[in-house]
Coordinates of C-alpha atoms and ligand atoms in Angstrom, one line a residue:
M1096 CA -18.2 19.0 -19.6
N1097 CA -16.1 22.0 -18.6
E1098 CA -13.2 21.8 -16.1
N1099 CA -15.2 23.3 -13.2
N1100 CA -18.1 20.9 -13.5
E1101 CA -15.7 18.0 -13.8
A1102 CA -13.9 19.1 -10.6
F1103 CA -17.3 19.1 -8.8
L1104 CA -18.4 15.7 -10.0
T1105 CA -15.1 13.7 -9.9
P1106 CA -14.3 12.0 -6.5
G1107 CA -10.9 13.1 -5.2
I1108 CA -8.5 12.4 -2.3
V1109 CA -9.1 15.4 -0.1
G1110 CA -7.0 14.4 2.9
L1111 CA -4.0 12.1 3.6
G1112 CA -2.3 10.7 6.7
K1113 CA 0.2 8.2 7.8
G1114 CA 0.8 6.1 11.0
L1115 CA 4.3 4.6 11.7
P1116 CA 5.7 2.7 14.6
D1117 CA 8.5 4.4 16.5
K1118 CA 10.8 1.4 16.6
V1119 CA 13.4 1.3 13.8
I1120 CA 15.3 -1.8 12.7
T1121 CA 18.3 -0.9 10.6
N1122 CA 20.1 -3.2 8.2
L1123 CA 23.1 -3.2 10.6
E1124 CA 20.8 -4.5 13.4
L1125 CA 19.6 -7.2 11.0
E1126 CA 23.2 -8.3 10.5
K1127 CA 23.1 -9.4 14.1
M1128 CA 19.9 -11.3 13.7
V1129 CA 20.4 -13.3 10.5
E1130 CA 23.2 -14.0 8.1
T1131 CA 22.9 -10.9 5.9
S1132 CA 24.7 -7.6 5.3
D1133 CA 23.7 -4.0 4.8
K1134 CA 25.5 -4.3 1.5
W1135 CA 23.4 -7.2 0.2
I1136 CA 20.1 -5.7 1.4
T1137 CA 20.9 -2.2 0.0
S1138 CA 22.2 -3.5 -3.4
R1139 CA 19.4 -6.1 -3.9
T1140 CA 16.5 -4.0 -2.5
G1141 CA 17.3 -0.4 -1.8
I1142 CA 16.1 -0.8 1.8
K1143 CA 18.2 0.7 4.6
E1144 CA 15.8 0.5 7.6
R1145 CA 12.2 -0.4 8.5
R1146 CA 9.7 0.4 11.2
V1147 CA 8.3 -2.4 13.4
L1148 CA 5.5 -2.5 16.0
E1149 CA 6.3 -3.3 19.6
K1150 CA 4.7 -6.5 20.8
D1151 CA 2.0 -4.8 22.9
E1152 CA 0.9 -2.4 20.1
P1153 CA -2.2 -3.5 18.1
P1154 CA -1.7 -3.1 14.3
S1155 CA -5.0 -1.2 14.1
S1156 CA -3.4 1.6 16.2
L1157 CA -1.3 2.5 13.1
A1158 CA -4.5 2.8 11.0
V1159 CA -6.1 4.9 13.7
S1160 CA -3.2 7.4 13.7
A1161 CA -3.2 7.5 9.9
S1162 CA -6.9 8.1 9.7
R1163 CA -6.9 10.8 12.3
E1164 CA -4.3 12.7 10.3
A1165 CA -6.2 12.2 7.1
L1166 CA -9.4 13.4 8.6
D1167 CA -7.6 16.5 10.2
N1168 CA -6.3 17.3 6.7
A1169 CA -9.6 16.9 4.9
P1170 CA -12.2 19.7 4.6
I1171 CA -15.0 17.5 6.1
D1172 CA -16.2 16.6 9.6
N1173 CA -15.7 13.1 11.0
D1174 CA -19.5 12.9 11.0
D1175 CA -19.5 13.2 7.2
V1176 CA -17.6 9.9 6.7
D1177 CA -20.1 7.3 5.6
L1178 CA -17.9 4.3 4.9
L1179 CA -14.6 2.9 6.2
V1180 CA -12.5 0.5 4.1
V1181 CA -9.4 -1.0 5.6
A1182 CA -7.1 -2.7 3.1
T1183 CA -5.0 -5.3 4.9
N1184 CA -3.6 -8.7 4.2
V1185 CA -3.3 -9.9 7.8
S1186 CA -6.0 -8.4 10.0
D1187 CA -5.8 -7.8 13.7
M1188 CA -7.9 -10.9 14.0
P1189 CA -9.3 -13.3 11.3
I1190 CA -12.7 -12.5 12.7
P1191 CA -13.8 -9.7 12.8
G1192 CA -10.7 -8.3 10.9
S1193 CA -9.2 -4.9 11.6
S1194 CA -11.8 -2.4 10.4
P1195 CA -14.1 -2.6 13.5
F1196 CA -11.1 -1.9 15.8
V1197 CA -10.2 1.1 13.6
A1198 CA -13.8 2.4 13.5
D1199 CA -14.1 2.0 17.3
K1200 CA -11.2 4.4 18.0
L1201 CA -12.2 7.1 15.6
D1202 CA -14.8 9.6 16.3
L1203 CA -17.1 8.6 13.4
R1204 CA -20.9 8.2 13.3
P1205 CA -21.5 4.9 15.2
E1206 CA -23.6 3.2 12.6
I1207 CA -21.4 3.6 9.5
P1208 CA -20.4 0.4 7.6
F1209 CA -16.9 -0.8 7.6
F1210 CA -15.1 -3.8 6.1
D1211 CA -11.6 -5.2 5.5
L1212 CA -10.4 -5.6 1.9
K1213 CA -7.7 -8.1 0.9
A1214 CA -5.9 -7.7 -2.4
G1215 CA -2.2 -8.2 -1.6
C1216 CA 0.0 -5.1 -1.8
S1217 CA -2.5 -3.6 -4.2
G1218 CA -5.1 -3.4 -1.5
F1219 CA -4.9 0.4 -1.2
L1220 CA -5.5 0.9 -4.9
Y1221 CA -8.3 -1.6 -4.8
S1222 CA -9.9 0.3 -1.9
L1223 CA -9.5 3.6 -3.7
D1224 CA -11.2 1.9 -6.7
V1225 CA -14.1 0.9 -4.4
A1226 CA -14.3 4.4 -2.8
Y1227 CA -14.1 6.1 -6.2
N1228 CA -17.0 4.0 -7.6
F1229 CA -19.1 4.2 -4.5
V1230 CA -18.7 8.0 -4.4
L1231 CA -19.3 8.2 -8.1
S1232 CA -22.6 6.2 -7.7
G1233 CA -23.9 8.8 -5.3
N1234 CA -24.6 6.3 -2.6
Y1235 CA -21.7 7.3 -0.5
H1236 CA -20.2 10.8 -0.1
N1237 CA -17.0 10.6 2.0
V1238 CA -15.1 7.3 2.2
L1239 CA -12.2 6.8 4.5
V1240 CA -9.7 4.4 2.9
V1241 CA -6.8 2.9 4.9
G1242 CA -3.8 0.7 3.9
L1243 CA -2.7 -1.1 7.1
E1244 CA 0.0 -3.7 7.4
A1245 CA 1.9 -5.3 10.3
L1246 CA 3.9 -7.9 8.4
S1247 CA 6.6 -8.0 11.1
R1248 CA 4.1 -10.1 13.0
V1249 CA 4.0 -12.8 10.3
V1250 CA 7.5 -12.8 8.9
N1251 CA 9.9 -15.5 10.0
W1252 CA 12.7 -13.5 11.7
D1253 CA 15.1 -16.5 11.1
D1254 CA 14.5 -16.4 7.3
R1255 CA 16.9 -13.8 5.7
S1256 CA 15.2 -14.1 2.4
T1257 CA 12.0 -12.5 3.7
C1258 CA 12.6 -10.8 7.1
V1259 CA 14.8 -8.1 5.6
L1260 CA 12.1 -7.0 3.1
F1261 CA 9.1 -5.9 5.1
G1262 CA 8.0 -3.2 7.6
D1263 CA 4.9 -2.0 9.4
A1264 CA 2.9 1.1 8.6
A1265 CA -0.5 2.5 7.7
G1266 CA -1.6 5.2 5.3
A1267 CA -5.0 6.8 4.9
G1268 CA -6.9 8.9 2.4
V1269 CA -10.4 10.5 2.4
V1270 CA -12.2 10.1 -0.9
S1271 CA -14.8 12.7 -1.3
R1272 CA -16.8 14.8 -3.8
S1273 CA -16.4 17.8 -1.7
G1274 CA -13.0 19.0 -2.8
S1275 CA -11.1 19.8 -6.0
T1276 CA -7.7 18.3 -4.9
G1277 CA -6.5 14.9 -5.8
R1278 CA -9.2 14.3 -8.4
I1279 CA -9.3 10.7 -9.5
L1280 CA -9.3 10.7 -13.3
A1281 CA -9.2 6.9 -13.9
S1282 CA -8.9 3.8 -11.8
S1283 CA -8.3 0.2 -12.9
T1284 CA -7.7 -3.0 -11.0
F1285 CA -6.7 -6.4 -12.4
G1286 CA -5.8 -9.9 -11.3
D1287 CA -3.8 -12.9 -12.5
P1288 CA -4.8 -16.0 -10.5
S1289 CA -2.2 -18.1 -12.4
K1290 CA 0.3 -16.4 -10.1
S1291 CA -1.6 -16.9 -6.9
R1292 CA 1.1 -18.9 -5.2
L1293 CA 4.0 -16.5 -5.7
I1294 CA 3.4 -14.7 -2.4
R1295 CA 1.5 -16.5 0.4
L1296 CA 0.8 -17.0 4.0
E1297 CA -0.9 -20.4 4.1
G1298 CA -1.7 -21.0 7.7
G1299 CA -4.4 -19.5 9.8
G1300 CA -7.2 -19.7 7.2
T1301 CA -9.6 -22.5 6.8
R1302 CA -7.4 -24.6 4.6
F1303 CA -4.7 -24.9 7.3
P1304 CA -6.6 -23.9 10.4
P1305 CA -4.6 -23.1 13.6
A1306 CA -7.0 -25.5 15.4
D1307 CA -5.0 -28.4 13.7
G1308 CA -2.1 -27.5 16.0
N1309 CA 0.4 -26.5 13.3
K1310 CA 1.1 -23.2 15.1
D1311 CA 4.8 -23.5 15.0
G1312 CA 5.1 -24.5 11.3
R1313 CA 6.4 -22.4 8.5
N1314 CA 2.9 -22.2 7.2
Y1315 CA 2.3 -19.4 9.5
Y1316 CA 4.9 -17.1 8.0
V1317 CA 4.9 -15.1 4.8
E1318 CA 6.6 -17.0 2.0
M1319 CA 7.6 -15.7 -1.4
E1320 CA 9.1 -16.8 -4.7
G1321 CA 11.0 -13.5 -5.0
K1322 CA 12.3 -14.0 -8.5
G1323 CA 8.9 -14.9 -9.8
V1324 CA 7.3 -11.8 -8.3
F1325 CA 10.2 -9.7 -9.6
K1326 CA 9.6 -10.9 -13.2
S1327 CA 5.9 -10.1 -13.2
A1328 CA 5.9 -6.9 -11.2
V1329 CA 7.2 -4.6 -13.9
N1330 CA 4.8 -5.9 -16.6
M1331 CA 1.8 -5.7 -14.2
M1332 CA 2.5 -2.1 -13.1
K1333 CA 3.3 -1.0 -16.6
S1334 CA 0.2 -2.4 -18.3
S1335 CA -2.2 -1.1 -15.6
S1336 CA -0.5 2.3 -15.8
L1337 CA -0.9 2.5 -19.6
Q1338 CA -4.6 1.4 -19.2
V1339 CA -5.5 4.3 -16.9
L1340 CA -3.7 6.8 -19.0
T1341 CA -5.6 5.6 -22.1
E1342 CA -8.9 5.6 -20.2
A1343 CA -8.3 9.2 -19.1
G1344 CA -6.9 10.4 -22.4
Y1345 CA -3.4 11.3 -21.2
S1346 CA 0.1 10.4 -22.4
L1347 CA 3.0 9.2 -20.3
D1348 CA 4.8 12.5 -21.1
E1349 CA 2.2 14.4 -19.2
V1350 CA 2.7 12.4 -16.0
D1351 CA 4.5 14.5 -13.4
W1352 CA 4.9 11.9 -10.7
I1353 CA 4.7 8.1 -10.4
V1354 CA 4.1 6.7 -7.0
P1355 CA 4.8 3.0 -7.4
H1356 CA 4.4 0.2 -4.8
Q1357 CA 7.6 0.3 -2.8
A1358 CA 8.9 -3.3 -2.8
N1359 CA 12.3 -3.2 -4.4
I1360 CA 14.3 -0.3 -5.9
R1361 CA 15.4 -2.5 -8.8
I1362 CA 11.7 -3.2 -9.7
I1363 CA 11.0 0.6 -9.5
K1364 CA 14.0 1.5 -11.7
Q1365 CA 13.1 -1.2 -14.2
L1366 CA 9.5 0.1 -14.3
A1367 CA 10.7 3.7 -14.9
K1368 CA 13.1 2.5 -17.6
S1369 CA 10.5 0.5 -19.4
M1370 CA 8.1 3.4 -19.4
G1371 CA 10.8 5.9 -20.5
I1372 CA 10.4 7.9 -17.3
T1373 CA 13.4 9.3 -15.4
M1374 CA 13.8 8.5 -11.7
D1375 CA 13.5 12.2 -10.8
R1376 CA 9.7 11.8 -11.5
V1377 CA 9.4 8.7 -9.3
I1378 CA 8.6 8.9 -5.6
V1379 CA 10.7 6.5 -3.5
N1380 CA 10.8 6.1 0.3
L1381 CA 11.4 2.4 0.6
D1382 CA 14.9 3.1 1.9
R1383 CA 13.3 4.2 5.2
Y1384 CA 10.3 2.0 5.5
A1385 CA 10.9 -1.2 3.4
N1386 CA 7.9 -2.9 1.9
T1387 CA 4.8 -2.1 4.0
S1388 CA 2.5 -3.7 1.5
T1389 CA -0.9 -1.9 1.4
A1390 CA 0.6 1.1 3.2
T1391 CA 3.4 1.9 0.8
I1392 CA 1.4 4.0 -1.6
P1393 CA -0.6 6.1 0.8
V1394 CA 2.5 6.8 3.0
A1395 CA 4.6 7.7 -0.1
L1396 CA 1.8 9.9 -1.4
E1397 CA 1.3 11.7 1.9
E1398 CA 5.0 12.4 2.2
A1399 CA 5.3 13.7 -1.4
V1400 CA 2.3 16.0 -0.9
S1401 CA 3.2 17.3 2.5
G1402 CA 6.9 17.6 1.5
G1403 CA 5.9 19.8 -1.4
S1404 CA 7.1 17.5 -4.2
I1405 CA 3.6 16.9 -5.6
Q1406 CA 1.9 20.2 -6.2
S1407 CA -1.6 21.3 -7.1
G1408 CA -2.3 20.5 -10.8
D1409 CA 0.3 17.7 -11.1
L1410 CA -0.7 14.5 -12.9
V1411 CA 0.1 11.6 -10.5
L1412 CA 0.1 8.0 -11.4
L1413 CA -0.2 5.4 -8.6
T1414 CA 0.5 1.7 -9.5
A1415 CA 0.9 -1.5 -7.5
F1416 CA 1.2 -5.3 -7.7
G1417 CA 1.1 -8.0 -5.1
A1418 CA -0.2 -11.3 -3.8
G1419 CA -3.0 -12.8 -5.7
A1420 CA -1.7 -11.6 -8.1
A1421 CA -3.7 -8.4 -7.8
Y1422 CA -2.5 -5.3 -9.5
G1423 CA -3.8 -1.9 -10.7
A1424 CA -3.3 1.8 -11.2
T1425 CA -4.9 5.1 -10.4
L1426 CA -4.5 8.4 -12.3
I1427 CA -4.9 11.5 -10.2
K1428 CA -4.9 15.3 -11.0
W1429 CA -3.6 16.8 -7.8
Ligands
UT7_1587 O1 5.2 -6.6 -2.5 C1 5.5 -7.6 -3.3 C2 6.4 -8.5 -2.5 N1 7.6 -9.0 -3.0 C3 8.5 -8.4 -3.8 O2 8.3 -7.4 -4.5 C4 9.8 -9.2 -4.0 C5 10.3 -9.2 -5.4 N2 11.6 -9.8 -5.4 C6 12.7 -9.3 -5.0 O3 12.7 -8.2 -4.5 C7 14.0 -10.0 -5.1 O4 13.8 -11.2 -5.8 C8 14.6 -10.4 -3.7 C9 15.1 -9.1 -3.0 C10 13.6 -11.0 -2.8 C11 15.8 -11.3 -3.8 O5 16.7 -10.8 -4.7 P1 17.4 -11.7 -5.9 O6 18.3 -10.9 -6.6 O7 16.2 -12.3 -6.6 O8 18.1 -12.8 -5.0 P2 17.9 -14.4 -5.0 O9 16.6 -14.7 -4.3 O10 18.2 -14.9 -6.3 O11 19.1 -14.8 -4.0 C12 20.4 -14.6 -4.4 C13 21.3 -15.1 -3.2 C14 20.9 -16.5 -2.7 O12 22.1 -17.2 -2.4 P3 22.7 -18.3 -3.4 O13 21.6 -19.3 -3.5 O14 23.0 -17.6 -4.7 O15 23.9 -18.8 -2.7 C15 20.2 -16.2 -1.4 O16 20.3 -17.3 -0.5 O17 21.2 -14.3 -2.1 C16 20.9 -15.0 -0.9 N3 20.1 -14.2 0.0 C17 20.6 -13.4 0.9 N4 21.9 -13.1 1.2 C18 22.2 -12.2 2.1 C19 18.7 -14.1 0.1 N5 18.4 -13.3 1.0 C20 19.6 -12.8 1.5 C21 19.9 -11.8 2.5 N6 21.2 -11.6 2.8 N7 18.9 -11.2 3.2

């Protein structure tokens, strides 16, 4: 298959957008809320500040902003979108999720299908995988994929071991056959259920239903075994990255940019080191946004593309890990 035919047939990300709350909470402000310090947070995580939704802002509003920007940047009409996938771990509501609220505010064809997808912090890459395969199948043509997270609503703001780590954001991408940018060369997703308890929010589901009256318990906050996650994260991102490179027939040396899940700068540096990649080829923005779960990769990708770091023709490797444990990687020719 020649390069032109390949460009025509391979689904690509043809538009990107992001949605961020206006409210910023710096490490210095956190020092006044819990027993922590800017020094501890910066040295252990690389985070300096995070964005947080105001109480009256619905989480889906971030996804709507990100989607509008992605659609504006894409060479398609809103009417051409035939599927909406919203990756999120904590939806606006357990039923019906977040995707209907996002669809309702966008000017899309009214009957198109939508659904929420839950795969920990890897949700955006899982959704890209779904979009890639659906578009490849020919059954869908233009899939709007969103990573949406408002973890500020479910972190315990009295628990210094978790509240300093997370932020709110959304990022969106349009996956389409209609363009030649952002061509997805390979996409792989994986899981390790033996690590399913490392990151969890137990309450609110059917195992610990709110109807049991446990509303004030710690079951309703995100909990994490940080060290356990840390140990697995590098291996998961490295193995999935090598897998997509092998699938697409590229070597690590040919990768121009890695856009890893933004959870902790030490994890990212360790990943780069273990892959023999220098940090000047790694996109990092967690100092400004903290860990926004499903939104980290699309927001970082959007900023790297609109800021001119990622250029046409660059080979870009996305990789993520998270609750589940779900992990994966996507290889893209920009
Ligand atoms: O998207 C995936 C989600 N999660 C992750 O990626 C998280 C992965 N893990 C991590 O990023 C790190 O494990 C953390 C940043 C969560 C923690 O770093 P650590 O180097 O593993 O620290 P630690 O948990 O071993 O805690 C060391 C000390 C403890 O005190 P003691 O027991 O040694 O006296 C903690 O109580 O640091 C204390 N500590 C804090 N001190 C100041 C924990 N949180 C804080 C804090 N400020 N915010």
